[in-house]
C-alpha atoms as a printed R data frame, in Angstrom:
   type eleno elety resid chain resno       x      y      z
1  ATOM     1    CA   UNK     A     1  -0.459  0.334 -0.153
2  ATOM     2    CA   UNK     A     2   1.631  3.495 -1.232
3  ATOM     3    CA   UNK     A     3   2.730  5.635  1.856
4  ATOM     4    CA   UNK     A     4   1.792  9.797  1.985
5  ATOM     5    CA   UNK     A     5   3.619 12.008  4.233
6  ATOM     6    CA   UNK     A     6   2.003 14.862  5.344
7  ATOM     7    CA   UNK     A     7   3.550 17.863  5.568
8  ATOM     8    CA   UNK     A     8   2.143 20.839  8.117
9  ATOM     9    CA   UNK     A     9   2.350 24.124  8.708
10 ATOM    10    CA   UNK     A    10   0.771 25.766 11.562
11 ATOM    11    CA   UNK     A    11   0.946 29.792 11.829
12 ATOM    12    CA   UNK     A    12   4.535 29.689 10.812
13 ATOM    13    CA   UNK     A    13   5.998 26.249 12.282
14 ATOM    14    CA   UNK     A    14   6.505 23.848  9.844
15 ATOM    15    CA   UNK     A    15   6.509 19.894 10.192
16 ATOM    16    CA   UNK     A    16   7.990 18.066  7.573
17 ATOM    17    CA   UNK     A    17   6.532 14.062  8.249
18 ATOM    18    CA   UNK     A    18   9.740 11.822  7.414
19 ATOM    19    CA   UNK     A    19   7.012  8.800  8.167
20 ATOM    20    CA   UNK     A    20   4.364  8.743  6.699
21 ATOM    21    CA   UNK     A    21   0.995  6.600  6.389
22 ATOM    22    CA   UNK     A    22  -0.294  3.872  4.122
23 ATOM    23    CA   UNK     A    23  -3.141  4.885  2.339
24 ATOM    24    CA   UNK     A    24  -5.326  2.911 -0.599
25 ATOM    25    CA   UNK     A    25  -6.923  5.629 -2.151
26 ATOM    26    CA   UNK     A    26  -6.977  9.707 -2.693
27 ATOM    27    CA   UNK     A    27 -10.239  9.630 -0.738
28 ATOM    28    CA   UNK     A    28  -8.795  8.483  2.319
29 ATOM    29    CA   UNK     A    29  -5.730 10.473  2.551
30 ATOM    30    CA   UNK     A    30  -7.715 13.771  1.643
31 ATOM    31    CA   UNK     A    31 -10.269 12.950  4.634
32 ATOM    32    CA   UNK     A    32  -7.305 12.561  6.722
33 ATOM    33    CA   UNK     A    33  -5.707 15.628  5.652
34 ATOM    34    CA   UNK     A    34  -8.939 17.436  6.361
35 ATOM    35    CA   UNK     A    35  -9.238 16.203  9.506
36 ATOM    36    CA   UNK     A    36  -6.078 17.336 10.373
37 ATOM    37    CA   UNK     A    37  -6.619 21.103 10.125
38 ATOM    38    CA   UNK     A    38  -9.496 21.945 12.400
39 ATOM    39    CA   UNK     A    39  -7.793 19.785 14.879
40 ATOM    40    CA   UNK     A    40  -4.748 21.747 14.552
41 ATOM    41    CA   UNK     A    41  -7.195 24.811 15.112
42 ATOM    42    CA   UNK     A    42  -8.430 23.148 18.045
43 ATOM    43    CA   UNK     A    43  -5.204 22.661 19.848
44 ATOM    44    CA   UNK     A    44  -4.703 26.303 19.486
45 ATOM    45    CA   UNK     A    45  -7.601 27.367 20.929
46 ATOM    46    CA   UNK     A    46  -5.971 28.613 23.882
47 ATOM    47    CA   UNK     A    47  -3.844 31.371 21.730
48 ATOM    48    CA   UNK     A    48  -4.477 34.619 21.600
49 ATOM    49    CA   UNK     A    49  -7.253 36.004 19.084
50 ATOM    50    CA   UNK     A    50  -6.652 37.029 15.495
51 ATOM    51    CA   UNK     A    51  -5.975 35.239 12.411
52 ATOM    52    CA   UNK     A    52  -3.944 31.898 12.320
53 ATOM    53    CA   UNK     A    53  -3.730 29.772  9.484
54 ATOM    54    CA   UNK     A    54  -3.101 25.920  8.728
55 ATOM    55    CA   UNK     A    55  -2.242 24.396  5.518
56 ATOM    56    CA   UNK     A    56  -0.940 21.118  4.916
57 ATOM    57    CA   UNK     A    57   0.629 19.506  1.480
58 ATOM    58    CA   UNK     A    58   0.521 15.607  1.087
59 ATOM    59    CA   UNK     A    59   3.470 14.040 -0.567
60 ATOM    60    CA   UNK     A    60   3.517 10.799 -2.725
61 ATOM    61    CA   UNK     A    61   6.139  8.303 -2.117
62 ATOM    62    CA   UNK     A    62   8.465 10.001 -5.040
63 ATOM    63    CA   UNK     A    63   7.875 13.142 -2.763
64 ATOM    64    CA   UNK     A    64   5.756 14.617 -5.508
65 ATOM    65    CA   UNK     A    65   2.957 16.985 -3.502
66 ATOM    66    CA   UNK     A    66  -0.803 15.564 -4.383
67 ATOM    67    CA   UNK     A    67  -2.844 17.693 -2.483
68 ATOM    68    CA   UNK     A    68  -2.921 20.558 -0.356
69 ATOM    69    CA   UNK     A    69  -5.352 22.266  1.992
70 ATOM    70    CA   UNK     A    70  -5.660 24.974  3.764
71 ATOM    71    CA   UNK     A    71  -7.427 26.787  6.722
72 ATOM    72    CA   UNK     A    72  -7.535 29.990  8.154
73 ATOM    73    CA   UNK     A    73  -8.840 30.468 11.599
74 ATOM    74    CA   UNK     A    74  -9.722 34.308 12.670
75 ATOM    75    CA   UNK     A    75 -11.393 35.344 15.991
76 ATOM    76    CA   UNK     A    76 -11.739 38.500 17.849
77 ATOM    77    CA   UNK     A    77 -14.066 40.325 20.761
78 ATOM    78    CA   UNK     A    78 -16.158 42.947 19.986
79 ATOM    79    CA   UNK     A    79 -16.281 45.513 22.603
């Protein structure tokens, strides 16, 4: 089964995946990538308000980017 690697950028903090995960289809790795983005935003829920950006790039075993997704989370108090 092919391995795919998830490189993550969370507000400028970049993580390069060296291990990868096996997926049998594009749909499976897409679902995993899409689920990761809100989980990252939730992890940062205690951060100061404002604009936070999250992105994920999925690479195949050849190192080619085969999928990208991003999420922008913006929150602010109103007086």
